[in-house]
PDB file of C-alpha atoms in Angstrom:
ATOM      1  CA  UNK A   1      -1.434  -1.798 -25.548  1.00 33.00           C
ATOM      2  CA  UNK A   2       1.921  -2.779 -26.321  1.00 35.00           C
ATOM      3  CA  UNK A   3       4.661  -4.348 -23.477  1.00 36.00           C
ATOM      4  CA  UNK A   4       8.426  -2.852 -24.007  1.00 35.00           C
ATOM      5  CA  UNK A   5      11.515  -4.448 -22.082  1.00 32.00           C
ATOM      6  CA  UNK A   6      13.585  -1.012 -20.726  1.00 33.00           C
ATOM      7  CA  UNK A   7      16.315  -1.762 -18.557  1.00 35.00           C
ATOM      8  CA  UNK A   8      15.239  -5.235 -17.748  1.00 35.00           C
ATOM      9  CA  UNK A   9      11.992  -4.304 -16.468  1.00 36.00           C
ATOM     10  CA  UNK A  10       8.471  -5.553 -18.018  1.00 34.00           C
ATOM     11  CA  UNK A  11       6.529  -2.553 -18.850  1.00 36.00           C
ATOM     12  CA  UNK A  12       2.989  -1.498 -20.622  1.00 38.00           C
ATOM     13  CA  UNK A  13       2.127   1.542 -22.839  1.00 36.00           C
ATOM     14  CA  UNK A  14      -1.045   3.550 -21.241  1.00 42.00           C
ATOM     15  CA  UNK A  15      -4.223   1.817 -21.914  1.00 43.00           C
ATOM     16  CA  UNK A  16      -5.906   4.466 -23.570  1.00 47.00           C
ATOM     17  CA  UNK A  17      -9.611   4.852 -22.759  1.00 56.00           C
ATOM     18  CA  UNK A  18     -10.629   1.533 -21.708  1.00 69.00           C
ATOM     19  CA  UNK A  19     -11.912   1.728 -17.983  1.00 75.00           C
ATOM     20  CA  UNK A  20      -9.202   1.290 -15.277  1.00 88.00           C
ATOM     21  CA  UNK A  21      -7.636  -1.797 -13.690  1.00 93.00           C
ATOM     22  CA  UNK A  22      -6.937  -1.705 -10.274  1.00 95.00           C
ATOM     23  CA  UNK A  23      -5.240  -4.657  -8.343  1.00 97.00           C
ATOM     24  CA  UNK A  24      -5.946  -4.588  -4.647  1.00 98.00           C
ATOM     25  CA  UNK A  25      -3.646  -6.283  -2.555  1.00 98.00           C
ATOM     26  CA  UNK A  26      -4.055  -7.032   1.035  1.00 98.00           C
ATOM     27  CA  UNK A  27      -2.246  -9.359   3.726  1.00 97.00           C
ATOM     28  CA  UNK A  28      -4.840 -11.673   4.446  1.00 97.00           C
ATOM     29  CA  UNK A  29      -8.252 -12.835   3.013  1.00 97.00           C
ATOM     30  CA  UNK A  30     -10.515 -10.905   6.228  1.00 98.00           C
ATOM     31  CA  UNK A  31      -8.989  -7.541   4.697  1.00 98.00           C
ATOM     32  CA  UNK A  32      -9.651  -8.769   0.864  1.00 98.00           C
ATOM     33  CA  UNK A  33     -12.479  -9.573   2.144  1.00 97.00           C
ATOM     34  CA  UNK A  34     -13.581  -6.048   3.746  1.00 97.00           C
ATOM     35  CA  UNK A  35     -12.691  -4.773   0.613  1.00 97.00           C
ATOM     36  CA  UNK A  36     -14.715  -6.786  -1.487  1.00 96.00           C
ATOM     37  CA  UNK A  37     -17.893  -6.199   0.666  1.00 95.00           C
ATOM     38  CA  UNK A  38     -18.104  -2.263   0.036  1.00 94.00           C
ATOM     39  CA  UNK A  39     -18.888  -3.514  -3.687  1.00 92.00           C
ATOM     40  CA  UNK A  40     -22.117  -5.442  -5.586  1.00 88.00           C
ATOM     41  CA  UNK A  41     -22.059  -9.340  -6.152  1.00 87.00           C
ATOM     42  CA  UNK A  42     -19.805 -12.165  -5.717  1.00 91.00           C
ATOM     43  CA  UNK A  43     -16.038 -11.731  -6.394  1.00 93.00           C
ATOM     44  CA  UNK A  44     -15.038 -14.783  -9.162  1.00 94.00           C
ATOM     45  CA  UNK A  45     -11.784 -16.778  -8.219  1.00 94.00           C
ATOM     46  CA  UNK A  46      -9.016 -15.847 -11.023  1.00 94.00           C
ATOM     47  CA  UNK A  47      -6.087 -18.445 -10.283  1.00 94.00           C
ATOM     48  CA  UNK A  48      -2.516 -17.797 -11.252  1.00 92.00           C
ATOM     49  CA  UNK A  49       0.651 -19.382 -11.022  1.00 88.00           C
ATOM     50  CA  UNK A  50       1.340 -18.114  -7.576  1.00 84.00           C
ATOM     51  CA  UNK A  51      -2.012 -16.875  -6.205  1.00 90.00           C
ATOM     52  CA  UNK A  52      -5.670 -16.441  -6.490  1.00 93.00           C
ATOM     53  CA  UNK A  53      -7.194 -13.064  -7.585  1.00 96.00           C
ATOM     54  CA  UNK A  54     -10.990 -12.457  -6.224  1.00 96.00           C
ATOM     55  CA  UNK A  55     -12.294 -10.378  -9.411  1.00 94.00           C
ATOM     56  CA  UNK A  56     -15.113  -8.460  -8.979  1.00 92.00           C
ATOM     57  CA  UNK A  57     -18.096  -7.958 -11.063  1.00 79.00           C
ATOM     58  CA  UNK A  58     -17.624  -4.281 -13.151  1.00 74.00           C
ATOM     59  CA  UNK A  59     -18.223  -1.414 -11.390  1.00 66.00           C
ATOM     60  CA  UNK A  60     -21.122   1.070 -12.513  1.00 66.00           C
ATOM     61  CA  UNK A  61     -17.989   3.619 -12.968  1.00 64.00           C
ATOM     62  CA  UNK A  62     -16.705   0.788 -15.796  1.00 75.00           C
ATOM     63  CA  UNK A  63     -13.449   0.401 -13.255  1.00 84.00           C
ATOM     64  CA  UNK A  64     -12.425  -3.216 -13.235  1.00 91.00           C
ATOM     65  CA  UNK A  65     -11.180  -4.694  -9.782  1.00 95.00           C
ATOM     66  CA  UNK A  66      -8.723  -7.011  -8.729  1.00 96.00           C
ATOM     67  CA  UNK A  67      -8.864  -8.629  -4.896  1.00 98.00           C
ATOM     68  CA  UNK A  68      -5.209 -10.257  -3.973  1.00 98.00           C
ATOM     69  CA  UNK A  69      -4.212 -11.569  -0.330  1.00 97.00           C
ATOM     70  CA  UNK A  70      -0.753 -11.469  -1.015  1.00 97.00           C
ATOM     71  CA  UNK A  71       0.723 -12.691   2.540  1.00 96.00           C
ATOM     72  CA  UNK A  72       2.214 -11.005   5.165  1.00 97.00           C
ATOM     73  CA  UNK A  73       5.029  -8.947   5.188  1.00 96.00           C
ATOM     74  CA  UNK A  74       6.690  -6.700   2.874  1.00 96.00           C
ATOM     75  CA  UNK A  75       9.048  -9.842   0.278  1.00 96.00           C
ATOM     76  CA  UNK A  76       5.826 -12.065  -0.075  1.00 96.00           C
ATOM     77  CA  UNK A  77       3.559  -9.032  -0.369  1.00 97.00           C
ATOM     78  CA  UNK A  78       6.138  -8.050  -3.444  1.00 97.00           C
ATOM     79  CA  UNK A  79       6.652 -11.169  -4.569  1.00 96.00           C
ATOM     80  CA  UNK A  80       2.698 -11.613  -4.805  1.00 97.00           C
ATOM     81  CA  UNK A  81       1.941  -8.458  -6.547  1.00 97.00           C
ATOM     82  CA  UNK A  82       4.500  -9.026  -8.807  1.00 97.00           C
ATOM     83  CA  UNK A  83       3.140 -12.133  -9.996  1.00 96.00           C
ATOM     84  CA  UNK A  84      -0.474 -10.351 -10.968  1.00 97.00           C
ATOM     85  CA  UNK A  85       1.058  -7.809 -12.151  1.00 97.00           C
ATOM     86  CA  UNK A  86       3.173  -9.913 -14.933  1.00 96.00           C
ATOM     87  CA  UNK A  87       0.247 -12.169 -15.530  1.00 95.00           C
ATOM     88  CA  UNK A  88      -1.778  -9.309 -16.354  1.00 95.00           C
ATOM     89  CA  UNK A  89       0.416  -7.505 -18.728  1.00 95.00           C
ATOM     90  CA  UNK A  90       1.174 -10.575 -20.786  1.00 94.00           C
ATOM     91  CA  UNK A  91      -2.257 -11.117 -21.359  1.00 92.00           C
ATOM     92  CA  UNK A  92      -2.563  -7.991 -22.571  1.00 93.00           C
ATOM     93  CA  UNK A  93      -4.379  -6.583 -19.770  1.00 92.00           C
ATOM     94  CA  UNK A  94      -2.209  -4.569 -17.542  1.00 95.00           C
ATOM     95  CA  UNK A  95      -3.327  -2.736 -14.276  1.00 95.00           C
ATOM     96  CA  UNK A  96      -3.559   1.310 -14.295  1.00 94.00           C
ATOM     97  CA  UNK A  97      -2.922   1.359 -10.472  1.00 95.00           C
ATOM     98  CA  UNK A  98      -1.836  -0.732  -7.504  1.00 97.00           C
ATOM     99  CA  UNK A  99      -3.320  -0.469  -3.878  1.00 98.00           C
ATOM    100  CA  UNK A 100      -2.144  -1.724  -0.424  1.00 98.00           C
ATOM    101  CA  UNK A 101      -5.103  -1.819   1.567  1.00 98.00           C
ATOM    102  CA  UNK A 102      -5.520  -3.368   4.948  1.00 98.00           C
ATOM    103  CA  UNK A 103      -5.682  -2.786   8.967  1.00 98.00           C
ATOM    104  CA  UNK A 104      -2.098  -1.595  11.044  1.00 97.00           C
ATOM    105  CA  UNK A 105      -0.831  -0.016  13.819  1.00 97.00           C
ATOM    106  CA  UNK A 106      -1.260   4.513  14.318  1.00 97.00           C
ATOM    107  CA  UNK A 107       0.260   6.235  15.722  1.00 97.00           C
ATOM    108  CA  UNK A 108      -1.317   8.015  18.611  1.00 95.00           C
ATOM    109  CA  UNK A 109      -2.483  10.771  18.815  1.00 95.00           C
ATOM    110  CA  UNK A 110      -2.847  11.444  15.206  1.00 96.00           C
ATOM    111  CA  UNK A 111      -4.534   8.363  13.866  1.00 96.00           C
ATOM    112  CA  UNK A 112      -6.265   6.665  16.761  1.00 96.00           C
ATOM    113  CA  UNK A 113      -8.177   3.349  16.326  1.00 96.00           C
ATOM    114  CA  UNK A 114     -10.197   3.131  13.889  1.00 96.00           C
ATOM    115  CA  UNK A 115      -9.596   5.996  11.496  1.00 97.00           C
ATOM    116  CA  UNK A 116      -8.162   5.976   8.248  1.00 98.00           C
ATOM    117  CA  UNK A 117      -4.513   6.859   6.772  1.00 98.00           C
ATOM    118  CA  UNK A 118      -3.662   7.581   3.342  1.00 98.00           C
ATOM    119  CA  UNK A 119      -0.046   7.616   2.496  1.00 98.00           C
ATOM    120  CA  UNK A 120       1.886  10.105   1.082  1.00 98.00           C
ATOM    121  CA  UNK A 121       5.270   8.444   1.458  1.00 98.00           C
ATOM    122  CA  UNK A 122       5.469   4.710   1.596  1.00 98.00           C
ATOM    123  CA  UNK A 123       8.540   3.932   3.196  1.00 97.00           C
ATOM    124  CA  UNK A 124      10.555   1.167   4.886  1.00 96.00           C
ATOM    125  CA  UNK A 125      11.419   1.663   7.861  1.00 94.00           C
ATOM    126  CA  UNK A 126      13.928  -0.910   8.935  1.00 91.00           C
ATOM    127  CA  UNK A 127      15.314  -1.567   5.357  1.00 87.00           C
ATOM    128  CA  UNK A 128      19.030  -0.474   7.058  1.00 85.00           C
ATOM    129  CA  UNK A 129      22.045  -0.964   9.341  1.00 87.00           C
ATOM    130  CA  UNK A 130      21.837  -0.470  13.073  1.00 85.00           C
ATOM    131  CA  UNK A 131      25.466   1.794  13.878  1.00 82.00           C
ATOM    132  CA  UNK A 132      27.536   2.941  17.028  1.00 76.00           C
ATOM    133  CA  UNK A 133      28.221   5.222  14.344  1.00 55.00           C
ATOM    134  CA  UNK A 134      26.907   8.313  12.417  1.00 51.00           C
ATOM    135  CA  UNK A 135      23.223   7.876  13.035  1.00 50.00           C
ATOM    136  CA  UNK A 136      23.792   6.551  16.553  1.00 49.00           C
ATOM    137  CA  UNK A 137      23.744   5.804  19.148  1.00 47.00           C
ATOM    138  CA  UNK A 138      21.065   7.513  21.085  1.00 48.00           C
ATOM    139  CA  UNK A 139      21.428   9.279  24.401  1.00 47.00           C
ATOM    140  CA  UNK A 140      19.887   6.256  26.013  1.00 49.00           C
ATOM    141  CA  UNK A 141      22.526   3.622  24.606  1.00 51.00           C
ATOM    142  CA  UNK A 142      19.972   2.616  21.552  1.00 57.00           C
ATOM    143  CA  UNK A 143      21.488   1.666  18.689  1.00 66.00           C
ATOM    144  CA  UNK A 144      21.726   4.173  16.085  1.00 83.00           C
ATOM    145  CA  UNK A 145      20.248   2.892  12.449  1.00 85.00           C
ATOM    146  CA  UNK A 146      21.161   4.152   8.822  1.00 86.00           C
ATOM    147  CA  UNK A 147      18.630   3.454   5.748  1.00 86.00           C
ATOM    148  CA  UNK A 148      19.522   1.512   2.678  1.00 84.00           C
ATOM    149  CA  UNK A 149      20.303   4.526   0.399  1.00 85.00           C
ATOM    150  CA  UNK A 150      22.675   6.289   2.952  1.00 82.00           C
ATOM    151  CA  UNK A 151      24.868   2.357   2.368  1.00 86.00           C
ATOM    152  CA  UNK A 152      24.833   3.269  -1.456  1.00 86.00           C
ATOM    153  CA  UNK A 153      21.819   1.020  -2.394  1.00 89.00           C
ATOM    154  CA  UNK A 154      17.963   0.418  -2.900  1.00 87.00           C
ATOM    155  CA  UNK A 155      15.218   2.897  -2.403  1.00 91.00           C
ATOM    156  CA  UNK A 156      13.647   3.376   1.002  1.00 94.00           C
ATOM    157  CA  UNK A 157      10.450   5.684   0.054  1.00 96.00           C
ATOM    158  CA  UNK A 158       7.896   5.468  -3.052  1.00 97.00           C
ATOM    159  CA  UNK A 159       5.649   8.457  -3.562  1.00 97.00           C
ATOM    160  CA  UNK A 160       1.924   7.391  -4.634  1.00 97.00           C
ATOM    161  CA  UNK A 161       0.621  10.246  -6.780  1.00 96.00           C
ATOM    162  CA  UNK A 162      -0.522  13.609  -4.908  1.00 95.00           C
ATOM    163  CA  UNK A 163      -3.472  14.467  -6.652  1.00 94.00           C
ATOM    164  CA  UNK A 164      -4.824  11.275  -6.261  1.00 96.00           C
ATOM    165  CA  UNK A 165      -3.776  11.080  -2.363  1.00 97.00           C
ATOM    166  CA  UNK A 166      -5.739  14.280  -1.992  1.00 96.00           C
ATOM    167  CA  UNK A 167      -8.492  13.388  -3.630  1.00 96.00           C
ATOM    168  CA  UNK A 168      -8.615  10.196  -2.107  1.00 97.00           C
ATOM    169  CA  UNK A 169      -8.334  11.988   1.300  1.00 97.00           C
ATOM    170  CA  UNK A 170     -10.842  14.467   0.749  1.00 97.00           C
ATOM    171  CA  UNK A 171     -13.604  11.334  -0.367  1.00 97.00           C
ATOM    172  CA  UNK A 172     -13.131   8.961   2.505  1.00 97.00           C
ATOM    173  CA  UNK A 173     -11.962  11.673   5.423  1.00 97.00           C
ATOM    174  CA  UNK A 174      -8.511   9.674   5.889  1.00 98.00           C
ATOM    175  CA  UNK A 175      -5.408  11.806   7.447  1.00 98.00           C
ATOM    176  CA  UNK A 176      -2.177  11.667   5.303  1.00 98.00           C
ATOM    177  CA  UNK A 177       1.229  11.674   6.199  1.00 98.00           C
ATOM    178  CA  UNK A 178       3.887   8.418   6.048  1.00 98.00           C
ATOM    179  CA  UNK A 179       2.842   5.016   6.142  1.00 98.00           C
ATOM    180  CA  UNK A 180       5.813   2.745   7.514  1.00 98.00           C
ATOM    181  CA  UNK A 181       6.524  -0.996   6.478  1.00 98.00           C
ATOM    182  CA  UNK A 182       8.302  -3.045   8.786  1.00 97.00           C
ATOM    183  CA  UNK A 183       8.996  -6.609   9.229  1.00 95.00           C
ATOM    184  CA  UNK A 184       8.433  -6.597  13.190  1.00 94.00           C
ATOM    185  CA  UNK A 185       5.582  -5.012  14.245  1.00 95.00           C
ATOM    186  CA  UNK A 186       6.579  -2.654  16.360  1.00 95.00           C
ATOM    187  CA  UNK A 187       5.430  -3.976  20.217  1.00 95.00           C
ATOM    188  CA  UNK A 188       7.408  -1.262  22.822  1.00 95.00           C
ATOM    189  CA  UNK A 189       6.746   2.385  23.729  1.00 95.00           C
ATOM    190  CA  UNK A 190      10.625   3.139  22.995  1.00 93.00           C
ATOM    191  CA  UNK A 191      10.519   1.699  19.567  1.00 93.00           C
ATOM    192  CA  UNK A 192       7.300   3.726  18.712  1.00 95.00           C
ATOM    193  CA  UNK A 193       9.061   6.942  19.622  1.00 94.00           C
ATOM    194  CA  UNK A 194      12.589   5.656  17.735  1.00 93.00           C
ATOM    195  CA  UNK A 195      10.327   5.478  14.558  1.00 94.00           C
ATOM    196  CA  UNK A 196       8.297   8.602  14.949  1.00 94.00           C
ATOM    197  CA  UNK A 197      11.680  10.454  15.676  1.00 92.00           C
ATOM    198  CA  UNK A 198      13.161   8.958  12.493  1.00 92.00           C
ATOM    199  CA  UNK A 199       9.895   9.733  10.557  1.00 95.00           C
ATOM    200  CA  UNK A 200       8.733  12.766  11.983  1.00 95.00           C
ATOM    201  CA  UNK A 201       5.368  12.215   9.563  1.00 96.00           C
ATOM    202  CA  UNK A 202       4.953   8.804   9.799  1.00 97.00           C
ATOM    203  CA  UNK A 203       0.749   8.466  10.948  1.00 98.00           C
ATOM    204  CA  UNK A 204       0.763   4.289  10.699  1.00 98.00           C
ATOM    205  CA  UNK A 205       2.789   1.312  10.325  1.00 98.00           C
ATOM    206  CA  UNK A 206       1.772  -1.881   8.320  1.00 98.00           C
ATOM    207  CA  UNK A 207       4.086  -4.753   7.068  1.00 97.00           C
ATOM    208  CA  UNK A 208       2.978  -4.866   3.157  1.00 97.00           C
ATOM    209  CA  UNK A 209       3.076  -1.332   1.382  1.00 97.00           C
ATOM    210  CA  UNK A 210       6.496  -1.148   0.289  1.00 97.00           C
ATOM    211  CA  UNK A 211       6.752  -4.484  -0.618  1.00 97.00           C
ATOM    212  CA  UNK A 212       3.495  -3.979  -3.045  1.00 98.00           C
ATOM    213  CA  UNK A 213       5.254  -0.158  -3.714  1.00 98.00           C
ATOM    214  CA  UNK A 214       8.274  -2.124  -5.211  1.00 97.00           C
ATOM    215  CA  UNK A 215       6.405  -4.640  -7.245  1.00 97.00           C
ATOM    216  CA  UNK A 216       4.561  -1.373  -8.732  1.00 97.00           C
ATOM    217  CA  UNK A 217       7.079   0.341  -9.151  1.00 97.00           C
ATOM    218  CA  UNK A 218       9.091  -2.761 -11.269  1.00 96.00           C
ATOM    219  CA  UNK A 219       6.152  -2.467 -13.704  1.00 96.00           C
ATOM    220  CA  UNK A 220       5.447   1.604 -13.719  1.00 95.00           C
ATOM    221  CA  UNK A 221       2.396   1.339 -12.366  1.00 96.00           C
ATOM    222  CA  UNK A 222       1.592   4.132  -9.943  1.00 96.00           C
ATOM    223  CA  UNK A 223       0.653   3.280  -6.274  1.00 97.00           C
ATOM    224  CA  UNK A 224      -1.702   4.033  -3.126  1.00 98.00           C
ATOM    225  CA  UNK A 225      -1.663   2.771   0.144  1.00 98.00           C
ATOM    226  CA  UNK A 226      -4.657   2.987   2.651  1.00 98.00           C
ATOM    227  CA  UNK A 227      -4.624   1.698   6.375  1.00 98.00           C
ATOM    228  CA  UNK A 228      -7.503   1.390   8.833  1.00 98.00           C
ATOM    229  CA  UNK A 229      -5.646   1.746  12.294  1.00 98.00           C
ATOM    230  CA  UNK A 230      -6.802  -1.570  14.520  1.00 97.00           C
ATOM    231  CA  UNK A 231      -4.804  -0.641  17.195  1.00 96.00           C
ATOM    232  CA  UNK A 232      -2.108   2.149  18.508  1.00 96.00           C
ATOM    233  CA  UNK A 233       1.766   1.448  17.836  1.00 96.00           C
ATOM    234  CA  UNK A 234       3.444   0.786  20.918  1.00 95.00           C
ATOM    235  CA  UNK A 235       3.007  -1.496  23.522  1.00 94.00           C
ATOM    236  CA  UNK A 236       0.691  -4.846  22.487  1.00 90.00           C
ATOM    237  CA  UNK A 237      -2.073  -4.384  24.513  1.00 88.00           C
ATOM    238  CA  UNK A 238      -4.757  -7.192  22.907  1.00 88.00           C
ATOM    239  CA  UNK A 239      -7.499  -5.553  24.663  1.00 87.00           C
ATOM    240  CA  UNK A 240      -7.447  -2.124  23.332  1.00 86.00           C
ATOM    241  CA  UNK A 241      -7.328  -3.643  19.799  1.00 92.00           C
ATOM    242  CA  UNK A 242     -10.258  -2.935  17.448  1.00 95.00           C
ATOM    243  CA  UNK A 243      -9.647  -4.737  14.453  1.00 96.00           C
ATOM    244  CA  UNK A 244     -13.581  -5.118  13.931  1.00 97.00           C
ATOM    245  CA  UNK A 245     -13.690  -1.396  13.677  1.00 97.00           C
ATOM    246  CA  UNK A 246     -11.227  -1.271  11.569  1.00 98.00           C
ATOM    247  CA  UNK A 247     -12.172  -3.866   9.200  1.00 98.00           C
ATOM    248  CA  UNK A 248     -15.268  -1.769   8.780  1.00 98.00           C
ATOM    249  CA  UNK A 249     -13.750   1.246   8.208  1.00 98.00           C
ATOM    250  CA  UNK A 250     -11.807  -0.045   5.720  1.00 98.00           C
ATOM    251  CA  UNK A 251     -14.734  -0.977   3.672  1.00 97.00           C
ATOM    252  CA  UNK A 252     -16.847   2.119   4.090  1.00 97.00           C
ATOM    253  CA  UNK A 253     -13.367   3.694   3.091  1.00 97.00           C
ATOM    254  CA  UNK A 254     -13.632   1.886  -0.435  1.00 96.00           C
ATOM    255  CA  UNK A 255     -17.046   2.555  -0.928  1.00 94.00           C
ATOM    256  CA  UNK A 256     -16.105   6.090  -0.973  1.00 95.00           C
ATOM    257  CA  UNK A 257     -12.972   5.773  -2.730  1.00 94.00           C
ATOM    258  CA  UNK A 258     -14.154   3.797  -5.779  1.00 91.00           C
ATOM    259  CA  UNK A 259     -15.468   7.166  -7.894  1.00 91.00           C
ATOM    260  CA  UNK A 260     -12.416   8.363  -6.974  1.00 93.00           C
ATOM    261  CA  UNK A 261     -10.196   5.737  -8.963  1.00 89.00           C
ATOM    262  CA  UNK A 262     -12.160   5.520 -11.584  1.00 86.00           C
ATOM    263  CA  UNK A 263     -12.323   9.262 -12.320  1.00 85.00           C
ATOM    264  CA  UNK A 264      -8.551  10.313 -11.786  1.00 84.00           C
ATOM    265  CA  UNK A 265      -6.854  10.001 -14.988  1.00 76.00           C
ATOM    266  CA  UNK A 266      -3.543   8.482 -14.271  1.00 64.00           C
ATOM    267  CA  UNK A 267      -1.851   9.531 -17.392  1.00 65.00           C
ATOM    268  CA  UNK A 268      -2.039  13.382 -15.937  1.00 59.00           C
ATOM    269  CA  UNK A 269      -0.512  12.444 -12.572  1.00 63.00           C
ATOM    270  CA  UNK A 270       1.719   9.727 -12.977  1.00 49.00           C
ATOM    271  CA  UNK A 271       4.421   9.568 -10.019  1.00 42.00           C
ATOM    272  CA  UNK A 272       7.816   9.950 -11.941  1.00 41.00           C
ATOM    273  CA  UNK A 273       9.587   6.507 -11.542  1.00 40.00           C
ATOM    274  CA  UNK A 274      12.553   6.801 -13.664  1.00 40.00           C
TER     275      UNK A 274
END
């Protein structure tokens, strides 16, 4: 493995044969936590600079795992992943593949509580400019909004790798479509149908995936993101939530979706990041 500087980002040649890395990352330690649980023995702590990985012990399939709560919302989450992801490639070891794993909001009725979204799109959804202008304002006096790129800047969307979103699909029984990142969690009926109208696809909304999709992306590492829904987006209604359920589901997810990392070869489906 070698590490290469290219247009001031830190990057790693493919690791060959060795058995894949994969860095988890999740908001909080109940959803590392879920994770960890759909796998044999105790996780060790690994602390860095920054953080604290939970490794756990190799898997049967040789894959090696890394655990990270990397805090809420989308500039820690990126800021965390970032940090593993620099520590590993300068000792040597660089990750194969990044996922953002946790509990969010679905968007009914497509993903009700307590099912599972893959994403095909990882996008930011209020990485923008509200406008009076072009893009807005609705027909109900809303403000109209315009994403980063149409300012001239930034990405808004990273693509995790279709095979392996398929794949992944077709092991754990997840629905795909686009998983939204925002930095308010969306809590009114009119915002939930402001974001489904802008993202026609959009199945689930979290507050980490394209914060953990840039980090990734800085290093050329491809990326997955996988949500159990808690509760529906809209309207904060405590009572309906299920994050038990969720929690669960998340961990029976990974169960399922381990053989499914470590068998897809990453160097034949690579998302395109230049």
């Amino acid at each position: 493995m070698e590490l290469h500087t290219q247009e001031g980002l830190l990057t790693t040649s493919p690791s060959g044969t060795a058995p894949p890395r994969v860095l988890v990352a999740t908001a909080v330690p109940v959803e590392r936590d879920a994770v960890a649980r759909a796998f044999d023995g105790t996780p060790s702590r690994v602390p860095l600079p920054a953080a604290t990985l939970a490794r756990l012990l190799p898997h049967p399939g040789g894959a090696e795992y890394d655990l990270l709560a990397a805090g809420v919302g989308p500039g820690l989450a990126a800021a965390s992943t970032a940090g593993a992801l620099t520590a590993a490639a300068l000792r040597g070891t660089p990750y194969d593949l990044v996922v953002s794993a946790g509990i969010g909001g679905g968007f009914l009725p497509d993903a009700p509580p307590a099912s599972l979204v893959l994403a095909e799109e990882i996008t930011a959804a209020d990485l923008g400019a509200e406008t009076d202008g072009a893009g807005g304002p609705g027909a109900d006096g809303t403000p109209g909004f315009l994403p980063v790129t149409d300012l001239g800047f930034g990405t808004v969307t990273h693509l995790p790798p279709a095979a392996l979103v398929r794949r992944a699909a077709e092991a754990t029984g997840a629905r795909t479509g686009t998983v939204l990142t925002v930095s308010t969690v969306t809590g009114t009926a009119r915002r939930a149908a402001e974001l489904r109208a802008r993202h026609p696809r959009a199945l689930a909304e979290a507050m980490e995936g394209f914060g953990v999709a840039e980090a990734a992306a800085a290093h050329r590492t491809p990326v997955l993101e996988i949500r159990a829904v808690s509760n529906p987006v809209g309207p904060r209604d405590r009572a309906a939530w299920r994050i038990g359920d969720a929690l669960a589901a998340l961990t029976v997810a990974f169960g399922k979706l381990a053989p499914v990392l470590e068998s897809w070869n990453p160097h034949d489906d690579r998302t395109d990041r230049d």
